[in-house]
Amino acid sequence: MFAVAAFAAPPPGFDARVVEAMRAHEVPGMAIAIVEDGRVVHAKGYGVRRLGSPETVDADTIFPTGSTGKAITAAALAVLVDDGRLGWDDKVIDHLPDFRMHDPWVTREMTVRDLLVHRSGLGLGAGDLLYVPRTSRSRRDVVRALRHIAPATSFRSGYAYDNILYVVAGELTEAVSGQRWEDFVRERVFAPAGMASSVSDEDDRFANPNRAQPHARLGGRVRGLGTQQVLPEREGLGQVAAPAGGLSSSANDMARWLLVQLGRGALPGDGGRVYSEAAAREMWTPQVPLPIRPFPAPIADITPQFSGYALGWNVQDYRGVKVVQHGGAVFGVLTFVVLVPERGFGMSLQINSEDVVVLRGLMYEVLDDVLGLPPRDWVAAFDAWNRQRLAQGVAALDAAARPDRKASRPSLPAAGYTGTYADAWYGPIAIAEQDRRLRIDFRQTPGMAGTLSHWQYDTFRADWDDASIEPAYVSFALDADGKVARITMKAVSPLADFSYDYHDLLFTPVAAD
């Protein structure tokens, strides 16, 4: 642990602490940026971009930033508000005439602000399988599919995190500006902020050789156990959902973004503005209260006293001090951004693996130092919490593996389950018999195909050819004639990422032409 000190730079021994934590948890690479009082005090890379390769992470290595990019999408809309071309409380349908929610009344009432604050009535992660882990659809296709997703609650009655309405925000930006969302973000946010290596377009990311590769622990009973493996580079939200979490940035550029945020839109050194101070106030003002569920020991002290969601930001307290923060996850890469406005402090941490233990642990160790709190080994605390979480996941799998399930048999021969089926919002899947096995193919998700093995009764388990995709149970319901009437699904793992929203799917047979 590093010693407590007046914070005017990274705490003493910080580099050694980062390397120690990475080594102990087999993290391939990290990039960390810290700003204070209007200046960059730390921007550095650690480790390697890809396991087994010598290329190191530096301050210009770009990482996918996941949902921390929602604040960039909000900032792009803020620029349009400053330009007088949009209002936060404008009705979305007035700018996007083809926009539809499931409920016509909600369609008419949905505002620009509503797109950004997770109070639409959609369920957690609703519609994510439209683009997770990849897709052949366009952004416009995703927006059109939204009308088929049934709400989980009434409009504006509560909070449930989603990505799909940020995809709508990207389409809205394009409709109002007349530019592709990618181009508008690059020209009106990245360029004035001096974020030279950041990219909004997936093609630009792949064109940059100095980019981090994603990794995850696979091969165990649940994701997070097993060995650290390199994931396919296109594993993630992809280009279509970039407004929700598909940007990439470096430590140097994240430092610039932190300075813009703490400057309420102003660039350091009287360098102009990205957006107005009025827009900055809007983006940091909580709109929806978040339910507070106490974190368990040994990380109970991070439980806030208040928490709310603003426009692309969480606003809450840590030990009584207001913090503005957001996490981001693209499969195989994590990012966390935290700002302490009253201290003029900001920090971003990026990691090319899913080891949240190191990411959040190091963040809280620095935050404690900033606030003058006693030093604590937060990496060890998060490690203990994560081990408990993984153990609970394994225990739940064990409980589901009842000894009597193998005695059951499917109602139909394999050919009876084959056919083309469709869900109203996702679209088509195909189930076919191949080499005496049943195969399932999510047709609009390239590479999402796998084998169905009998689980119990008329439920099968889907194990995908791409082992980084979460396995799922596939349950067939038969009609009175003994034919498949519908198919439902759910994730096998109780710890599966919420973006695998299999449970929202309802497939029915597609009649042959």
mmCIF file of C-alpha atoms in Angstrom, residues 175-500:
data_model
loop_
_atom_site.group_PDB
_atom_site.id
_atom_site.type_symbol
_atom_site.label_atom_id
_atom_site.label_comp_id
_atom_site.label_asym_id
_atom_site.label_seq_id
_atom_site.Cartn_x
_atom_site.Cartn_y
_atom_site.Cartn_z
ATOM 1 C CA ALA A 175 -31.289 13.569 -37.930
ATOM 2 C CA VAL A 176 -30.788 16.991 -36.321
ATOM 3 C CA SER A 177 -27.190 17.633 -37.397
ATOM 4 C CA GLY A 178 -27.350 16.155 -40.885
ATOM 5 C CA GLN A 179 -24.103 14.297 -40.140
ATOM 6 C CA ARG A 180 -23.401 10.720 -39.188
ATOM 7 C CA TRP A 181 -23.231 10.439 -35.399
ATOM 8 C CA GLU A 182 -19.623 9.233 -35.777
ATOM 9 C CA ASP A 183 -18.617 12.314 -37.744
ATOM 10 C CA PHE A 184 -20.464 14.737 -35.498
ATOM 11 C CA VAL A 185 -18.790 13.322 -32.367
ATOM 12 C CA ARG A 186 -15.386 13.445 -34.008
ATOM 13 C CA GLU A 187 -15.767 17.033 -35.252
ATOM 14 C CA ARG A 188 -17.774 18.654 -32.449
ATOM 15 C CA VAL A 189 -16.575 16.792 -29.334
ATOM 16 C CA PHE A 190 -13.270 14.995 -29.906
ATOM 17 C CA ALA A 191 -11.603 17.670 -32.065
ATOM 18 C CA PRO A 192 -12.319 20.722 -29.871
ATOM 19 C CA ALA A 193 -11.476 18.712 -26.738
ATOM 20 C CA GLY A 194 -8.089 17.785 -28.243
ATOM 21 C CA MET A 195 -8.851 14.060 -28.107
ATOM 22 C CA ALA A 196 -6.656 13.242 -31.093
ATOM 23 C CA SER A 197 -6.471 9.450 -30.814
ATOM 24 C CA SER A 198 -10.100 8.793 -29.826
ATOM 25 C CA VAL A 199 -12.313 7.138 -32.427
ATOM 26 C CA SER A 200 -16.063 6.960 -32.926
ATOM 27 C CA ASP A 201 -15.933 4.643 -35.920
ATOM 28 C CA GLU A 202 -15.056 0.961 -35.575
ATOM 29 C CA ASP A 203 -13.093 1.020 -38.841
ATOM 30 C CA ASP A 204 -10.843 3.737 -37.416
ATOM 31 C CA ARG A 205 -10.262 1.623 -34.317
ATOM 32 C CA PHE A 206 -9.140 -1.361 -36.369
ATOM 33 C CA ALA A 207 -6.917 0.912 -38.469
ATOM 34 C CA ASN A 208 -4.962 1.925 -35.349
ATOM 35 C CA PRO A 209 -2.307 -0.700 -34.514
ATOM 36 C CA ASN A 210 -1.878 0.804 -31.028
ATOM 37 C CA ARG A 211 -5.081 -0.698 -29.620
ATOM 38 C CA ALA A 212 -5.737 -2.984 -26.685
ATOM 39 C CA GLN A 213 -7.115 -6.475 -27.279
ATOM 40 C CA PRO A 214 -9.975 -7.862 -25.116
ATOM 41 C CA HIS A 215 -9.458 -10.748 -22.674
ATOM 42 C CA ALA A 216 -11.686 -12.770 -20.342
ATOM 43 C CA ARG A 217 -11.450 -15.756 -18.033
ATOM 44 C CA LEU A 218 -13.265 -18.591 -19.804
ATOM 45 C CA GLY A 219 -13.499 -22.334 -19.389
ATOM 46 C CA GLY A 220 -14.771 -22.400 -15.809
ATOM 47 C CA ARG A 221 -18.254 -23.134 -14.522
ATOM 48 C CA VAL A 222 -19.098 -19.434 -14.788
ATOM 49 C CA ARG A 223 -17.472 -16.558 -16.628
ATOM 50 C CA GLY A 224 -14.672 -15.173 -14.468
ATOM 51 C CA LEU A 225 -13.301 -18.595 -13.602
ATOM 52 C CA GLY A 226 -10.899 -20.428 -15.883
ATOM 53 C CA THR A 227 -7.927 -19.069 -17.802
ATOM 54 C CA GLN A 228 -7.352 -15.607 -19.221
ATOM 55 C CA GLN A 229 -8.004 -15.803 -22.961
ATOM 56 C CA VAL A 230 -7.904 -13.360 -25.862
ATOM 57 C CA LEU A 231 -11.431 -12.666 -27.154
ATOM 58 C CA PRO A 232 -12.474 -11.980 -30.744
ATOM 59 C CA GLU A 233 -11.882 -8.281 -31.353
ATOM 60 C CA ARG A 234 -15.405 -7.675 -32.562
ATOM 61 C CA GLU A 235 -16.874 -9.039 -29.339
ATOM 62 C CA GLY A 236 -18.903 -6.175 -27.968
ATOM 63 C CA LEU A 237 -21.559 -3.645 -28.812
ATOM 64 C CA GLY A 238 -20.000 -2.942 -32.218
ATOM 65 C CA GLN A 239 -20.538 0.007 -34.485
ATOM 66 C CA VAL A 240 -24.330 -0.023 -34.491
ATOM 67 C CA ALA A 241 -24.534 0.596 -30.744
ATOM 68 C CA ALA A 242 -21.553 2.954 -30.601
ATOM 69 C CA PRO A 243 -23.637 5.813 -29.094
ATOM 70 C CA ALA A 244 -24.337 3.516 -26.124
ATOM 71 C CA GLY A 245 -20.813 2.201 -25.652
ATOM 72 C CA GLY A 246 -18.727 1.766 -28.790
ATOM 73 C CA LEU A 247 -16.149 4.563 -28.563
ATOM 74 C CA SER A 248 -12.423 3.992 -28.044
ATOM 75 C CA SER A 249 -9.970 6.292 -26.305
ATOM 76 C CA SER A 250 -6.527 6.464 -24.696
ATOM 77 C CA ALA A 251 -5.208 7.627 -21.335
ATOM 78 C CA ASN A 252 -4.008 10.895 -22.863
ATOM 79 C CA ASP A 253 -7.405 11.566 -24.396
ATOM 80 C CA MET A 254 -9.332 10.482 -21.323
ATOM 81 C CA ALA A 255 -7.274 13.040 -19.392
ATOM 82 C CA ARG A 256 -8.450 15.721 -21.825
ATOM 83 C CA TRP A 257 -12.061 14.569 -21.369
ATOM 84 C CA LEU A 258 -11.715 14.715 -17.573
ATOM 85 C CA LEU A 259 -10.450 18.304 -17.823
ATOM 86 C CA VAL A 260 -13.388 19.292 -20.045
ATOM 87 C CA GLN A 261 -15.813 17.760 -17.552
ATOM 88 C CA LEU A 262 -14.258 19.458 -14.533
ATOM 89 C CA GLY A 263 -14.126 22.704 -16.510
ATOM 90 C CA ARG A 264 -17.894 22.500 -17.079
ATOM 91 C CA GLY A 265 -17.322 22.344 -20.829
ATOM 92 C CA ALA A 266 -14.397 24.766 -20.927
ATOM 93 C CA LEU A 267 -11.009 23.764 -22.270
ATOM 94 C CA PRO A 268 -7.954 24.380 -20.066
ATOM 95 C CA GLY A 269 -5.868 27.473 -20.729
ATOM 96 C CA ASP A 270 -8.720 29.607 -22.086
ATOM 97 C CA GLY A 271 -8.918 27.333 -25.101
ATOM 98 C CA GLY A 272 -12.623 27.814 -25.762
ATOM 99 C CA ARG A 273 -15.495 25.479 -24.995
ATOM 100 C CA VAL A 274 -16.900 22.168 -26.117
ATOM 101 C CA TYR A 275 -20.330 22.954 -24.610
ATOM 102 C CA SER A 276 -21.810 25.647 -22.388
ATOM 103 C CA GLU A 277 -21.796 25.822 -18.611
ATOM 104 C CA ALA A 278 -25.602 25.598 -18.742
ATOM 105 C CA ALA A 279 -25.289 22.299 -20.632
ATOM 106 C CA ALA A 280 -22.766 21.084 -18.075
ATOM 107 C CA ARG A 281 -25.250 21.744 -15.266
ATOM 108 C CA GLU A 282 -27.943 19.816 -17.129
ATOM 109 C CA MET A 283 -25.703 16.807 -17.677
ATOM 110 C CA TRP A 284 -24.685 16.590 -14.015
ATOM 111 C CA THR A 285 -28.171 17.141 -12.558
ATOM 112 C CA PRO A 286 -29.713 13.858 -11.329
ATOM 113 C CA GLN A 287 -33.022 13.067 -13.018
ATOM 114 C CA VAL A 288 -33.888 9.633 -11.638
ATOM 115 C CA PRO A 289 -33.207 8.368 -8.097
ATOM 116 C CA LEU A 290 -31.406 5.034 -8.039
ATOM 117 C CA PRO A 291 -32.404 2.437 -5.463
ATOM 118 C CA ILE A 292 -29.621 1.978 -2.929
ATOM 119 C CA ARG A 293 -28.836 -1.618 -2.078
ATOM 120 C CA PRO A 294 -26.071 -2.008 0.500
ATOM 121 C CA PHE A 295 -22.924 -3.654 -0.806
ATOM 122 C CA PRO A 296 -21.865 -6.677 1.239
ATOM 123 C CA ALA A 297 -18.739 -6.916 3.333
ATOM 124 C CA PRO A 298 -15.892 -6.452 2.633
ATOM 125 C CA ILE A 299 -16.876 -3.599 0.260
ATOM 126 C CA ALA A 300 -19.786 -2.261 2.312
ATOM 127 C CA ASP A 301 -18.103 1.143 2.710
ATOM 128 C CA ILE A 302 -18.682 2.004 -0.959
ATOM 129 C CA THR A 303 -22.465 2.014 -0.400
ATOM 130 C CA PRO A 304 -23.621 5.584 -1.111
ATOM 131 C CA GLN A 305 -26.053 7.607 0.939
ATOM 132 C CA PHE A 306 -27.648 9.068 -2.207
ATOM 133 C CA SER A 307 -27.480 8.091 -5.861
ATOM 134 C CA GLY A 308 -29.120 9.381 -9.012
ATOM 135 C CA TYR A 309 -28.738 9.112 -12.772
ATOM 136 C CA ALA A 310 -28.123 12.296 -14.715
ATOM 137 C CA LEU A 311 -27.506 12.623 -18.474
ATOM 138 C CA GLY A 312 -24.939 9.889 -19.078
ATOM 139 C CA TRP A 313 -23.563 10.082 -15.519
ATOM 140 C CA ASN A 314 -24.176 8.594 -12.091
ATOM 141 C CA VAL A 315 -24.156 11.252 -9.361
ATOM 142 C CA GLN A 316 -23.734 9.936 -5.827
ATOM 143 C CA ASP A 317 -21.549 10.266 -2.761
ATOM 144 C CA TYR A 318 -18.541 8.399 -1.470
ATOM 145 C CA ARG A 319 -18.043 8.782 2.276
ATOM 146 C CA GLY A 320 -20.196 11.916 2.163
ATOM 147 C CA VAL A 321 -18.352 13.549 -0.765
ATOM 148 C CA LYS A 322 -20.182 14.074 -4.070
ATOM 149 C CA VAL A 323 -18.747 12.106 -6.979
ATOM 150 C CA VAL A 324 -19.767 12.019 -10.638
ATOM 151 C CA GLN A 325 -18.908 8.680 -12.189
ATOM 152 C CA HIS A 326 -19.709 5.957 -14.697
ATOM 153 C CA GLY A 327 -18.483 2.493 -15.510
ATOM 154 C CA GLY A 328 -18.141 0.903 -18.909
ATOM 155 C CA ALA A 329 -17.908 -2.701 -20.053
ATOM 156 C CA VAL A 330 -17.397 -4.080 -23.526
ATOM 157 C CA PHE A 331 -16.829 -7.812 -23.283
ATOM 158 C CA GLY A 332 -13.151 -8.236 -22.457
ATOM 159 C CA VAL A 333 -12.490 -4.562 -21.627
ATOM 160 C CA LEU A 334 -13.539 -2.400 -18.657
ATOM 161 C CA THR A 335 -13.368 1.348 -18.019
ATOM 162 C CA PHE A 336 -14.246 3.460 -15.015
ATOM 163 C CA VAL A 337 -14.368 7.260 -14.804
ATOM 164 C CA VAL A 338 -14.737 9.182 -11.541
ATOM 165 C CA LEU A 339 -14.821 12.942 -10.868
ATOM 166 C CA VAL A 340 -14.711 14.759 -7.522
ATOM 167 C CA PRO A 341 -15.742 18.268 -8.593
ATOM 168 C CA GLU A 342 -15.118 19.994 -5.246
ATOM 169 C CA ARG A 343 -11.517 18.729 -5.264
ATOM 170 C CA GLY A 344 -10.912 19.416 -8.977
ATOM 171 C CA PHE A 345 -9.985 15.740 -9.298
ATOM 172 C CA GLY A 346 -10.715 13.225 -12.034
ATOM 173 C CA MET A 347 -9.484 9.738 -12.859
ATOM 174 C CA SER A 348 -10.056 7.165 -15.571
ATOM 175 C CA LEU A 349 -8.912 3.559 -15.491
ATOM 176 C CA GLN A 350 -8.998 1.252 -18.513
ATOM 177 C CA ILE A 351 -8.218 -2.462 -18.483
ATOM 178 C CA ASN A 352 -8.121 -5.019 -21.305
ATOM 179 C CA SER A 353 -9.692 -7.808 -19.272
ATOM 180 C CA GLU A 354 -12.764 -8.294 -17.096
ATOM 181 C CA ASP A 355 -10.900 -8.106 -13.785
ATOM 182 C CA VAL A 356 -13.092 -5.544 -12.057
ATOM 183 C CA VAL A 357 -11.229 -6.356 -8.833
ATOM 184 C CA VAL A 358 -8.148 -4.461 -10.012
ATOM 185 C CA LEU A 359 -10.021 -1.677 -11.791
ATOM 186 C CA ARG A 360 -12.309 -0.707 -8.925
ATOM 187 C CA GLY A 361 -9.813 -1.573 -6.204
ATOM 188 C CA LEU A 362 -7.136 0.798 -7.508
ATOM 189 C CA MET A 363 -9.724 3.508 -8.090
ATOM 190 C CA TYR A 364 -10.881 3.446 -4.462
ATOM 191 C CA GLU A 365 -7.319 3.375 -3.175
ATOM 192 C CA VAL A 366 -6.563 6.598 -5.062
ATOM 193 C CA LEU A 367 -9.899 8.119 -4.098
ATOM 194 C CA ASP A 368 -9.185 7.466 -0.415
ATOM 195 C CA ASP A 369 -5.855 9.208 -0.824
ATOM 196 C CA VAL A 370 -7.520 12.204 -2.483
ATOM 197 C CA LEU A 371 -9.989 12.499 0.385
ATOM 198 C CA GLY A 372 -7.325 12.056 3.085
ATOM 199 C CA LEU A 373 -8.772 8.765 4.317
ATOM 200 C CA PRO A 374 -6.665 5.981 5.845
ATOM 201 C CA PRO A 375 -5.093 3.676 3.258
ATOM 202 C CA ARG A 376 -6.833 0.387 2.599
ATOM 203 C CA ASP A 377 -6.169 -2.583 0.360
ATOM 204 C CA TRP A 378 -9.269 -2.184 -1.775
ATOM 205 C CA VAL A 379 -7.980 -4.649 -4.387
ATOM 206 C CA ALA A 380 -8.019 -7.386 -1.731
ATOM 207 C CA ALA A 381 -11.485 -6.289 -0.581
ATOM 208 C CA PHE A 382 -12.917 -6.464 -4.098
ATOM 209 C CA ASP A 383 -11.168 -9.782 -4.635
ATOM 210 C CA ALA A 384 -12.885 -11.264 -1.581
ATOM 211 C CA TRP A 385 -16.255 -9.922 -2.759
ATOM 212 C CA ASN A 386 -15.726 -11.302 -6.267
ATOM 213 C CA ARG A 387 -14.789 -14.731 -4.973
ATOM 214 C CA GLN A 388 -18.025 -14.792 -2.985
ATOM 215 C CA ARG A 389 -19.990 -13.750 -6.072
ATOM 216 C CA LEU A 390 -18.434 -16.460 -8.260
ATOM 217 C CA ALA A 391 -18.938 -19.100 -5.570
ATOM 218 C CA GLN A 392 -22.616 -18.166 -5.315
ATOM 219 C CA GLY A 393 -22.938 -18.503 -9.089
ATOM 220 C CA VAL A 394 -21.418 -21.988 -9.050
ATOM 221 C CA ALA A 395 -23.677 -22.985 -6.141
ATOM 222 C CA ALA A 396 -26.742 -21.852 -8.109
ATOM 223 C CA LEU A 397 -25.644 -23.980 -11.083
ATOM 224 C CA ASP A 398 -25.189 -26.967 -8.801
ATOM 225 C CA ALA A 399 -28.674 -26.480 -7.368
ATOM 226 C CA ALA A 400 -30.164 -26.387 -10.885
ATOM 227 C CA ALA A 401 -28.532 -29.694 -11.850
ATOM 228 C CA ARG A 402 -31.203 -31.885 -10.262
ATOM 229 C CA PRO A 403 -30.484 -35.613 -10.385
ATOM 230 C CA ASP A 404 -33.913 -36.403 -11.844
ATOM 231 C CA ARG A 405 -33.594 -34.273 -14.950
ATOM 232 C CA LYS A 406 -31.654 -36.847 -16.970
ATOM 233 C CA ALA A 407 -34.493 -39.356 -16.587
ATOM 234 C CA SER A 408 -36.764 -37.182 -18.760
ATOM 235 C CA ARG A 409 -36.918 -37.429 -22.541
ATOM 236 C CA PRO A 410 -37.822 -34.923 -25.250
ATOM 237 C CA SER A 411 -41.369 -35.185 -26.577
ATOM 238 C CA LEU A 412 -40.337 -35.154 -30.240
ATOM 239 C CA PRO A 413 -37.645 -36.656 -32.425
ATOM 240 C CA ALA A 414 -34.938 -34.142 -33.357
ATOM 241 C CA ALA A 415 -36.597 -33.306 -36.677
ATOM 242 C CA GLY A 416 -39.728 -32.201 -34.818
ATOM 243 C CA TYR A 417 -37.897 -29.194 -33.351
ATOM 244 C CA THR A 418 -36.345 -27.977 -36.596
ATOM 245 C CA GLY A 419 -37.574 -24.957 -38.521
ATOM 246 C CA THR A 420 -37.383 -21.198 -38.782
ATOM 247 C CA TYR A 421 -38.720 -19.171 -35.877
ATOM 248 C CA ALA A 422 -38.930 -15.423 -35.289
ATOM 249 C CA ASP A 423 -39.226 -13.009 -32.377
ATOM 250 C CA ALA A 424 -41.018 -9.700 -32.941
ATOM 251 C CA TRP A 425 -38.032 -7.543 -31.999
ATOM 252 C CA TYR A 426 -35.029 -9.809 -32.557
ATOM 253 C CA GLY A 427 -36.056 -11.446 -35.846
ATOM 254 C CA PRO A 428 -35.283 -14.931 -37.155
ATOM 255 C CA ILE A 429 -33.447 -17.937 -35.822
ATOM 256 C CA ALA A 430 -33.060 -21.311 -37.510
ATOM 257 C CA ILE A 431 -32.955 -24.721 -35.847
ATOM 258 C CA ALA A 432 -31.676 -27.546 -38.031
ATOM 259 C CA GLU A 433 -30.499 -31.108 -37.705
ATOM 260 C CA GLN A 434 -26.862 -31.512 -38.669
ATOM 261 C CA ASP A 435 -24.691 -34.583 -38.194
ATOM 262 C CA ARG A 436 -27.408 -36.073 -35.968
ATOM 263 C CA ARG A 437 -27.318 -33.022 -33.690
ATOM 264 C CA LEU A 438 -29.626 -30.034 -33.351
ATOM 265 C CA ARG A 439 -28.044 -26.707 -34.246
ATOM 266 C CA ILE A 440 -29.341 -23.203 -33.512
ATOM 267 C CA ASP A 441 -28.386 -20.118 -35.528
ATOM 268 C CA PHE A 442 -29.207 -16.507 -34.612
ATOM 269 C CA ARG A 443 -29.329 -15.326 -38.194
ATOM 270 C CA GLN A 444 -28.785 -11.594 -37.689
ATOM 271 C CA THR A 445 -25.937 -12.114 -35.228
ATOM 272 C CA PRO A 446 -22.911 -13.277 -37.246
ATOM 273 C CA GLY A 447 -21.103 -16.142 -35.528
ATOM 274 C CA MET A 448 -23.867 -16.815 -32.996
ATOM 275 C CA ALA A 449 -24.527 -20.460 -33.777
ATOM 276 C CA GLY A 450 -24.260 -23.470 -31.525
ATOM 277 C CA THR A 451 -25.281 -26.971 -30.609
ATOM 278 C CA LEU A 452 -28.420 -27.899 -28.680
ATOM 279 C CA SER A 453 -28.068 -30.749 -26.190
ATOM 280 C CA HIS A 454 -31.030 -32.166 -24.297
ATOM 281 C CA TRP A 455 -31.387 -30.826 -20.750
ATOM 282 C CA GLN A 456 -34.794 -31.994 -19.523
ATOM 283 C CA TYR A 457 -38.261 -32.548 -21.008
ATOM 284 C CA ASP A 458 -38.445 -30.157 -24.004
ATOM 285 C CA THR A 459 -35.652 -27.881 -22.808
ATOM 286 C CA PHE A 460 -32.237 -27.968 -24.444
ATOM 287 C CA ARG A 461 -28.980 -26.232 -23.635
ATOM 288 C CA ALA A 462 -27.374 -24.038 -26.322
ATOM 289 C CA ASP A 463 -23.582 -24.014 -26.235
ATOM 290 C CA TRP A 464 -22.277 -21.586 -28.815
ATOM 291 C CA ASP A 465 -19.351 -22.218 -31.153
ATOM 292 C CA ASP A 466 -17.937 -18.937 -29.825
ATOM 293 C CA ALA A 467 -17.253 -19.895 -26.197
ATOM 294 C CA SER A 468 -17.307 -16.239 -25.109
ATOM 295 C CA ILE A 469 -21.105 -16.091 -25.682
ATOM 296 C CA GLU A 470 -23.161 -17.055 -22.648
ATOM 297 C CA PRO A 471 -24.853 -20.502 -22.905
ATOM 298 C CA ALA A 472 -28.645 -20.523 -22.780
ATOM 299 C CA TYR A 473 -31.536 -22.850 -22.065
ATOM 300 C CA VAL A 474 -33.917 -23.179 -25.038
ATOM 301 C CA SER A 475 -37.421 -24.369 -24.093
ATOM 302 C CA PHE A 476 -39.943 -25.586 -26.672
ATOM 303 C CA ALA A 477 -43.692 -25.472 -25.948
ATOM 304 C CA LEU A 478 -45.933 -27.721 -28.020
ATOM 305 C CA ASP A 479 -49.472 -27.151 -29.261
ATOM 306 C CA ALA A 480 -52.365 -29.649 -29.120
ATOM 307 C CA ASP A 481 -51.106 -31.320 -32.306
ATOM 308 C CA GLY A 482 -47.665 -31.912 -30.831
ATOM 309 C CA LYS A 483 -45.959 -29.256 -32.933
ATOM 310 C CA VAL A 484 -43.701 -26.464 -31.651
ATOM 311 C CA ALA A 485 -45.863 -23.426 -30.832
ATOM 312 C CA ARG A 486 -43.246 -21.190 -29.213
ATOM 313 C CA ILE A 487 -39.682 -21.078 -27.928
ATOM 314 C CA THR A 488 -38.431 -19.236 -24.863
ATOM 315 C CA MET A 489 -34.886 -18.870 -23.558
ATOM 316 C CA LYS A 490 -32.909 -17.902 -20.491
ATOM 317 C CA ALA A 491 -29.222 -17.682 -19.635
ATOM 318 C CA VAL A 492 -27.708 -20.739 -17.983
ATOM 319 C CA SER A 493 -25.438 -18.776 -15.680
ATOM 320 C CA PRO A 494 -27.008 -16.717 -12.881
ATOM 321 C CA LEU A 495 -24.066 -14.329 -13.362
ATOM 322 C CA ALA A 496 -24.601 -13.787 -17.093
ATOM 323 C CA ASP A 497 -24.259 -10.181 -18.234
ATOM 324 C CA PHE A 498 -27.637 -8.454 -18.471
ATOM 325 C CA SER A 499 -27.057 -7.785 -22.176
ATOM 326 C CA TYR A 500 -27.797 -11.441 -22.830
#
